[in-house]
Amino acid sequence: MQFSAQQIADMLQGVIEGNNMETVSALSRIEEGKPGSLSFLSNPLYTQYLYTTKASIVIINKDFEVKEPVTATLIRVENAQAAFAKLLELYNQIKLNKTGIAPNSQIEDTATVGENVYVGAFAYIGENTKIGNNVKIYPQVYIGDNCIIGDNTTLFAGVKIYSETQIGKNCIIHSGTVIGSDGFRFDPQNEGNKKIAQIGNVVIEDDVEIGANCAIDRATLGSTILRTGVKFDNLIHIAHNVEVGANTYIAAHGVIAGSTKIGKNCMFSGQVGIVGHLQIADNTIITAQSGISKNITKPGEVYMGSPAFDANKYRKAYIHFRNLEQLAQRVTALEKSK
């Protein structure tokens, strides 16, 4: 893909300073720019690189004052960072715009496939499954029976979708993720800890993104649910019958045990663990490596620690914890002085 400075300026409604026929075919950071690449400058800390970069085109803010000679062609816009983000999105759309059905894929006769769909090599689509329009199914994806995949959804290579799973529109599922595997349910009272059948499903609403190597368990009965706009990092485990509220973000290594209900607009940092059968209020923030063992009923609170409690109280308590050795020495000295 190759674009001229004029084409880029037209897309961004920018003003060119330099050669309007300069062309680029790659994107780069300004400090790593190479001939034929496009970069941007928005952070003043990187200003020095504008005068040394080898990038052919650089996007800058309209009000930026150039104080030294610049070899690159400049495109001035209202907001350089936002403009570059727009180009990144366009570049990604072009790069991922695959269509066609590979001859060595397999689609069962009872499955239905929408328009402009891509199905890669060795992908499998099961009985009675419905695939929407503009769906991208990369190589070695498995989609079981009776599933629904909404319009404009992308399943990257190696994703495994068990039967009865429902995935909405505009979702992105990254490689290695498994959706609909059995919930972890056994009967310890029964000889041999007999497995309890998991006959529910997973429902994922619109505009959800799930990172690589996540595991979303199917419900015992009913549904495990990820509401609209949920965003998962890599390596996250969601157990059976969990419900994650709309627009909640969970960073890597998050674990939510069975039947817990997470509110909307929550933000969980890395390695957060939540035990089962809890209620977590809307807009809750949980810091990294925290363990939640009780309900959080008041919206908008911040929790820290394991077991976690109010973050401000935790920070105050941690000051005393750090001084425990000195306090113990003082107590010992006082006892000896008696």
Coordinates of C-alpha atoms in Angstrom, one line a residue:
M1 CA 0.0 0.0 0.0
Q2 CA 1.4 3.3 -1.0
F3 CA 0.0 6.8 -0.4
S4 CA 1.1 10.3 -1.4
A5 CA 1.3 13.3 0.9
Q6 CA -1.6 14.8 -1.0
Q7 CA -3.8 11.7 -0.5
I8 CA -3.0 11.7 3.2
A9 CA -3.6 15.4 3.6
D10 CA -7.0 15.0 1.8
M11 CA -8.0 12.2 4.2
L12 CA -6.9 14.3 7.3
Q13 CA -8.0 17.7 6.0
G14 CA -4.4 18.8 6.5
V15 CA -2.1 21.4 5.0
I16 CA 1.2 20.2 3.3
E17 CA 4.5 21.8 3.7
G18 CA 7.0 20.3 1.3
N19 CA 6.6 17.8 -1.6
N20 CA 2.9 16.9 -2.1
M21 CA 4.0 14.0 -4.3
E22 CA 6.1 12.4 -1.6
T23 CA 5.0 8.8 -1.0
V24 CA 5.0 6.4 1.9
S25 CA 4.2 2.7 2.3
A26 CA 4.8 2.2 6.0
L27 CA 4.2 3.8 9.4
S28 CA 6.9 4.4 12.0
R29 CA 7.7 6.1 15.3
I30 CA 9.4 9.4 14.7
E31 CA 12.7 8.4 16.4
E32 CA 12.8 5.3 14.2
G33 CA 11.6 6.8 10.9
K34 CA 13.0 5.5 7.7
P35 CA 12.7 6.7 4.1
G36 CA 9.2 5.8 2.8
S37 CA 7.6 5.8 6.2
L38 CA 5.0 8.1 7.8
S39 CA 5.3 9.4 11.4
F40 CA 3.8 12.0 13.6
L41 CA 4.8 14.5 16.4
S42 CA 2.5 15.4 19.2
N43 CA 4.5 15.0 22.4
P44 CA 6.9 18.0 23.0
L45 CA 9.5 15.5 24.5
Y46 CA 10.0 14.1 21.0
T47 CA 10.5 17.5 19.2
Q48 CA 14.2 16.9 18.7
Y49 CA 13.5 13.9 16.5
L50 CA 11.6 16.0 14.0
Y51 CA 14.9 17.5 12.9
T52 CA 16.8 14.2 12.6
T53 CA 14.1 11.7 11.5
K54 CA 14.5 10.0 8.2
A55 CA 10.7 9.5 7.8
S56 CA 9.5 10.9 4.5
I57 CA 6.3 12.4 5.9
V58 CA 5.6 13.7 9.4
I59 CA 2.2 14.8 10.7
I60 CA 2.4 17.8 13.1
N61 CA -0.1 20.1 14.9
K62 CA -1.1 23.3 13.0
D63 CA 0.3 25.5 15.7
F64 CA 3.7 23.8 16.0
E65 CA 6.6 26.2 15.4
V66 CA 9.4 24.7 13.3
K67 CA 12.8 26.2 14.5
E68 CA 15.3 24.1 12.5
P69 CA 15.5 22.7 9.0
V70 CA 13.4 19.6 8.4
T71 CA 14.0 17.2 5.6
A72 CA 10.6 15.4 5.8
T73 CA 7.4 16.7 4.1
L74 CA 5.1 18.0 6.8
I75 CA 1.3 17.7 7.1
R76 CA -0.3 20.2 9.5
V77 CA -3.5 19.1 11.2
E78 CA -5.6 20.2 14.2
N79 CA -4.5 17.2 16.3
A80 CA -1.5 15.1 15.2
Q81 CA -2.1 12.2 17.5
A82 CA -5.8 11.9 16.6
A83 CA -4.9 12.1 12.9
F84 CA -2.2 9.4 13.2
A85 CA -4.7 7.2 15.1
K86 CA -7.1 7.6 12.3
L87 CA -4.5 6.5 9.8
L88 CA -3.6 3.5 12.0
E89 CA -7.2 2.4 11.9
L90 CA -7.4 2.8 8.2
Y91 CA -4.2 0.9 7.7
N92 CA -5.5 -1.9 9.9
Q93 CA -8.7 -2.1 8.0
I94 CA -6.9 -2.4 4.7
K95 CA -4.5 -5.0 6.1
L96 CA -7.2 -7.2 7.6
N97 CA -9.7 -6.9 4.7
K98 CA -9.6 -10.5 3.7
T99 CA -12.5 -12.2 1.7
G100 CA -13.2 -15.6 0.2
I101 CA -13.6 -19.1 1.5
A102 CA -10.5 -21.3 1.5
P103 CA -11.1 -24.6 -0.4
N104 CA -9.6 -26.6 2.5
S105 CA -12.0 -25.2 5.1
Q106 CA -15.2 -27.0 6.0
I107 CA -18.7 -25.6 6.3
E108 CA -21.5 -28.0 7.2
D109 CA -24.4 -28.0 4.8
T110 CA -26.9 -26.8 7.5
A111 CA -24.7 -23.8 8.4
T112 CA -25.5 -20.4 6.8
V113 CA -22.9 -17.8 5.8
G114 CA -23.5 -14.1 5.1
E115 CA -22.0 -11.9 2.5
N116 CA -18.4 -10.8 2.1
V117 CA -17.2 -13.4 4.6
Y118 CA -13.6 -14.7 4.9
V119 CA -13.0 -18.3 6.0
G120 CA -9.4 -19.3 6.2
A121 CA -7.6 -22.6 5.6
F122 CA -8.7 -25.5 7.9
A123 CA -11.4 -23.5 9.6
Y124 CA -14.5 -25.5 10.6
I125 CA -18.1 -24.2 10.9
G126 CA -20.6 -26.6 12.5
E127 CA -24.2 -27.7 12.0
N128 CA -26.9 -25.0 12.1
T129 CA -24.4 -22.3 12.8
K130 CA -25.2 -18.8 11.5
I131 CA -22.4 -16.5 10.3
G132 CA -23.3 -12.8 9.7
N133 CA -22.0 -10.4 7.0
N134 CA -18.4 -9.3 6.8
V135 CA -17.2 -11.8 9.3
K136 CA -13.5 -12.8 9.3
I137 CA -12.7 -16.3 10.3
Y138 CA -9.0 -16.9 10.2
P139 CA -7.2 -20.3 9.6
Q140 CA -7.8 -23.1 12.1
V141 CA -10.8 -21.5 13.8
Y142 CA -13.3 -24.1 15.1
I143 CA -17.0 -23.0 15.5
G144 CA -19.2 -25.7 16.9
D145 CA -22.9 -26.5 16.2
N146 CA -25.8 -24.0 16.7
C147 CA -23.6 -21.0 17.1
I148 CA -24.4 -17.4 16.1
I149 CA -21.6 -15.0 14.9
G150 CA -22.8 -11.4 14.3
D151 CA -21.9 -9.0 11.5
N152 CA -18.4 -7.6 11.2
T153 CA -16.9 -9.9 13.9
T154 CA -13.4 -11.2 13.6
L155 CA -12.1 -14.5 14.9
F156 CA -8.3 -14.7 14.6
A157 CA -6.4 -17.9 14.0
G158 CA -6.9 -20.8 16.4
V159 CA -10.0 -19.5 18.2
K160 CA -12.2 -22.3 19.4
I161 CA -16.0 -21.6 19.8
Y162 CA -18.0 -24.4 21.4
S163 CA -21.6 -25.2 20.5
E164 CA -24.5 -22.9 21.3
T165 CA -22.2 -19.9 21.7
Q166 CA -23.7 -16.5 20.6
I167 CA -21.4 -13.7 19.6
G168 CA -22.7 -10.2 18.6
K169 CA -21.7 -7.7 16.0
N170 CA -18.3 -5.9 15.7
C171 CA -16.5 -8.3 18.1
I172 CA -12.8 -9.2 18.0
I173 CA -11.6 -12.5 19.4
H174 CA -7.8 -13.0 19.4
S175 CA -5.9 -16.2 18.8
G176 CA -5.9 -19.1 21.2
T177 CA -9.1 -18.0 23.1
V178 CA -11.6 -20.7 23.9
I179 CA -15.2 -19.8 24.4
G180 CA -17.8 -22.2 25.8
S181 CA -15.6 -24.8 27.4
D182 CA -17.1 -26.6 30.4
G183 CA -17.5 -24.8 33.7
F184 CA -15.5 -26.3 36.6
R185 CA -18.3 -28.2 38.5
F186 CA -17.9 -31.5 40.3
D187 CA -19.9 -33.2 43.1
P188 CA -17.4 -33.9 46.0
Q189 CA -20.2 -35.9 47.8
N190 CA -20.5 -38.3 44.9
E191 CA -18.0 -41.2 44.8
G192 CA -15.2 -40.2 42.4
N193 CA -16.1 -36.5 42.5
K194 CA -18.5 -37.0 39.6
K195 CA -18.6 -34.2 37.0
I196 CA -21.7 -32.1 36.8
A197 CA -22.8 -31.6 33.2
Q198 CA -22.6 -28.1 31.8
I199 CA -25.5 -27.6 29.5
G200 CA -25.7 -23.7 29.3
N201 CA -23.9 -21.5 26.9
V202 CA -21.9 -18.3 26.5
V203 CA -23.5 -15.1 25.2
I204 CA -21.2 -12.2 24.0
E205 CA -23.0 -9.0 23.1
D206 CA -21.9 -6.4 20.6
D207 CA -18.5 -4.5 20.4
V208 CA -16.7 -6.9 22.7
E209 CA -12.9 -7.5 22.3
I210 CA -11.3 -10.5 23.9
G211 CA -7.5 -10.9 24.0
A212 CA -5.3 -13.9 23.3
N213 CA -5.5 -17.2 25.2
C214 CA -8.6 -16.3 27.3
A215 CA -11.0 -19.0 28.5
I216 CA -14.8 -18.2 28.9
D217 CA -16.6 -21.1 30.4
R218 CA -20.2 -22.1 29.5
A219 CA -22.9 -21.9 32.1
T220 CA -24.1 -24.9 34.1
L221 CA -27.6 -23.7 33.2
G222 CA -28.5 -20.5 31.5
S223 CA -25.7 -18.3 30.2
T224 CA -22.3 -16.9 30.9
I225 CA -22.7 -13.3 29.6
L226 CA -20.3 -10.6 28.5
R227 CA -22.3 -7.4 28.0
T228 CA -21.8 -4.8 25.2
G229 CA -18.4 -3.1 25.0
V230 CA -16.5 -5.4 27.4
K231 CA -12.8 -5.4 26.8
F232 CA -10.4 -8.2 27.9
D233 CA -6.7 -8.3 27.9
N234 CA -4.8 -11.6 27.3
L235 CA -4.9 -14.6 29.6
I236 CA -8.2 -14.0 31.4
H237 CA -10.5 -16.7 32.8
I238 CA -14.2 -16.2 33.2
A239 CA -16.0 -19.1 35.0
H240 CA -19.5 -20.5 34.5
N241 CA -22.5 -18.3 34.9
V242 CA -20.5 -15.1 35.4
E243 CA -22.0 -11.9 34.1
V244 CA -19.7 -9.0 33.1
G245 CA -21.4 -5.6 32.8
A246 CA -21.2 -3.3 29.8
N247 CA -18.0 -1.4 29.1
T248 CA -16.0 -3.2 31.8
Y249 CA -12.2 -3.5 31.2
I250 CA -10.2 -6.4 32.7
A251 CA -6.4 -6.5 32.4
A252 CA -4.2 -9.6 32.0
H253 CA -4.5 -12.6 34.3
G254 CA -7.8 -11.7 35.7
V255 CA -9.9 -14.5 37.2
I256 CA -13.6 -14.4 38.0
A257 CA -15.1 -17.4 39.8
G258 CA -18.5 -18.9 39.1
S259 CA -21.8 -17.0 39.3
T260 CA -20.3 -13.6 40.2
K261 CA -22.0 -10.6 38.7
I262 CA -19.7 -7.7 37.6
G263 CA -21.3 -4.2 37.1
K264 CA -20.9 -1.9 34.2
N265 CA -17.9 0.5 33.6
C266 CA -15.6 -1.4 36.0
M267 CA -11.8 -1.4 35.6
F268 CA -9.7 -4.2 36.9
S269 CA -5.9 -4.1 36.8
G270 CA -3.7 -7.2 36.2
Q271 CA -4.0 -10.4 38.2
V272 CA -7.2 -9.5 40.0
G273 CA -9.0 -12.5 41.5
I274 CA -12.7 -12.5 42.5
V275 CA -14.3 -15.4 44.3
G276 CA -17.7 -16.8 43.3
H277 CA -21.3 -15.8 43.9
L278 CA -20.4 -12.1 44.5
Q279 CA -22.0 -8.8 43.3
I280 CA -19.6 -6.1 42.2
A281 CA -21.1 -2.6 41.8
D282 CA -20.9 -0.4 38.7
N283 CA -17.8 1.8 38.2
T284 CA -15.7 -0.3 40.6
I285 CA -11.9 0.0 40.2
I286 CA -9.7 -2.8 41.5
T287 CA -5.9 -2.4 41.6
A288 CA -3.4 -5.0 40.5
Q289 CA -3.0 -8.3 42.3
S290 CA -6.1 -7.6 44.5
G291 CA -8.3 -10.4 45.8
I292 CA -12.0 -9.8 46.2
S293 CA -13.8 -12.0 48.7
K294 CA -16.9 -9.9 49.6
N295 CA -19.6 -8.1 47.8
I296 CA -18.9 -4.5 46.7
T297 CA -22.2 -2.7 46.9
K298 CA -21.3 1.0 46.6
P299 CA -20.6 2.2 43.0
G300 CA -17.4 3.9 42.2
E301 CA -15.1 2.7 44.9
V302 CA -11.4 1.7 44.6
Y303 CA -10.2 -1.5 46.1
M304 CA -6.6 -2.7 46.8
G305 CA -4.9 -5.7 48.6
S306 CA -5.7 -9.3 49.2
P307 CA -8.2 -9.6 50.7
A308 CA -9.0 -6.3 49.3
F309 CA -10.5 -3.3 51.0
D310 CA -10.8 0.5 50.4
A311 CA -7.7 1.7 48.7
N312 CA -7.1 4.7 50.9
K313 CA -7.4 2.7 54.0
Y314 CA -5.1 0.1 52.5
R315 CA -2.4 2.7 51.8
K316 CA -2.6 3.9 55.4
A317 CA -2.4 0.4 56.8
Y318 CA 0.5 -0.4 54.6
I319 CA 2.6 2.4 56.2
H320 CA 2.2 0.6 59.6
F321 CA 2.9 -2.8 58.0
R322 CA 6.2 -1.5 56.7
N323 CA 7.1 -0.4 60.2
L324 CA 6.2 -3.7 61.9
E325 CA 9.8 -4.8 62.4
Q326 CA 10.7 -1.5 64.1
L327 CA 7.6 -1.7 66.3
A328 CA 8.4 -5.2 67.3
Q329 CA 11.9 -4.3 68.3
R330 CA 10.6 -1.4 70.4
V331 CA 8.1 -3.7 72.2
T332 CA 10.8 -6.3 72.8
A333 CA 13.1 -3.6 74.2
L334 CA 10.4 -2.3 76.5
E335 CA 9.7 -5.8 77.8
K336 CA 13.4 -6.4 78.6
S337 CA 13.6 -3.1 80.4
K338 CA 10.9 -4.1 82.9

